[in-house]
Amino acid sequence: MKKDVWGRLREAAERLYTTSSSLSKHINALEEEYGVKLFDRTKRTISLNEYGKIFLPYARQMVQLQADVIERLEEKKANWGNILNIGAGYRTFEVAVEFRRKYHIGLNINEGYDLKGLLRSGECELAIMINEENKKGELEVLPYKTDHMVLVCHKQHPLAKREKIHITELCDEDFIMLPDSDKNKPSKLMLNACLEAGFTLKTVLRGVVGSQIVDFVAKNMGISLLWGKALVPIMRDEVTTVDVEPATDIDISICYMKNRVLSDAAQKFIEFARSNPDL
């Protein structure tokens, strides 16, 4: 009897890369801890009894939990101190938050306007850019999402109830805009749209970022032109948007220097962002 039992234990022990005596001690320790026998031993077999059958699914869960813990800890070790530098010409806060939550990789977001310069110097590995034509062919340009320009105004503004408005109707309005710069592509696109309509924006305030502009509009200090999708997470109850004609659409891309080997963090960010264009 003893020979048959130990023979089967030896087979199990070999699969677990241990010895039959060590495996037997572990089984005895479990049975002692829980106060019941988990196996029935006969002359030729050793098998789970009714207590063992109850214990088995929990044992499998414990093994899986241990494997999950090890995987998460190893992932944390691999990403600890790993910082991905990104240049942003379009709102990236929400995708950055969700990316960080999933991968535990740090992000340093530079909202400067010379995004190509940041890529060339290596200060940023990736850049989220608007309407990038890549005339010099030095960049890899990956489509990310599209957006369109909208009027942003207080809900008490006379234009707030309109479904659409022609841009020429805005010629006498007080505007709150982003900083004016030749390298500020969002501002240039909006200014050019007005110039093509035959007037120059009357700017009374400037905000550093879109959320600050929305705050000014919420205080009824003027109106603005911003991007519809980028506005969604920063809208205020006092503020609404109106579509502007003719439509000014933009293409947002994720860019990086050609012939530059991307880090694992950068590759993960590209995959994550392009899989979640609504963030």
Short mmCIF file of N, CA, C and O in Angstrom, two decimals, residues 24-34:
data_model
loop_
_atom_site.label_atom_id
_atom_site.label_comp_id
_atom_site.label_asym_id
_atom_site.label_seq_id
_atom_site.Cartn_x
_atom_site.Cartn_y
_atom_site.Cartn_z
N SER A 24 4.32 15.41 0.57
CA SER A 24 3.53 14.74 1.61
C SER A 24 3.45 15.61 2.86
O SER A 24 2.39 15.72 3.50
N LYS A 25 4.56 16.25 3.21
CA LYS A 25 4.57 17.12 4.39
C LYS A 25 3.63 18.31 4.19
O LYS A 25 2.94 18.74 5.11
N HIS A 26 3.61 18.87 2.96
CA HIS A 26 2.71 19.99 2.68
C HIS A 26 1.25 19.56 2.80
O HIS A 26 0.42 20.30 3.35
N ILE A 27 0.94 18.38 2.28
CA ILE A 27 -0.43 17.87 2.37
C ILE A 27 -0.83 17.68 3.83
O ILE A 27 -1.91 18.09 4.27
N ASN A 28 0.06 17.06 4.60
CA ASN A 28 -0.22 16.84 6.02
C ASN A 28 -0.40 18.17 6.76
O ASN A 28 -1.26 18.28 7.64
N ALA A 29 0.40 19.19 6.38
CA ALA A 29 0.29 20.49 7.03
C ALA A 29 -1.05 21.15 6.73
O ALA A 29 -1.68 21.75 7.61
N LEU A 30 -1.51 21.03 5.48
CA LEU A 30 -2.81 21.58 5.12
C LEU A 30 -3.93 20.88 5.88
O LEU A 30 -4.85 21.53 6.41
N GLU A 31 -3.85 19.55 5.93
CA GLU A 31 -4.90 18.80 6.63
C GLU A 31 -4.91 19.13 8.12
O GLU A 31 -5.97 19.24 8.74
N GLU A 32 -3.75 19.35 8.67
CA GLU A 32 -3.67 19.71 10.08
C GLU A 32 -4.21 21.13 10.31
O GLU A 32 -4.92 21.38 11.29
N GLU A 33 -3.90 22.03 9.38
CA GLU A 33 -4.35 23.42 9.53
C GLU A 33 -5.86 23.53 9.46
O GLU A 33 -6.48 24.27 10.23
N TYR A 34 -6.48 22.79 8.53
CA TYR A 34 -7.93 22.89 8.35
C TYR A 34 -8.71 21.87 9.17
O TYR A 34 -9.94 21.90 9.21
#
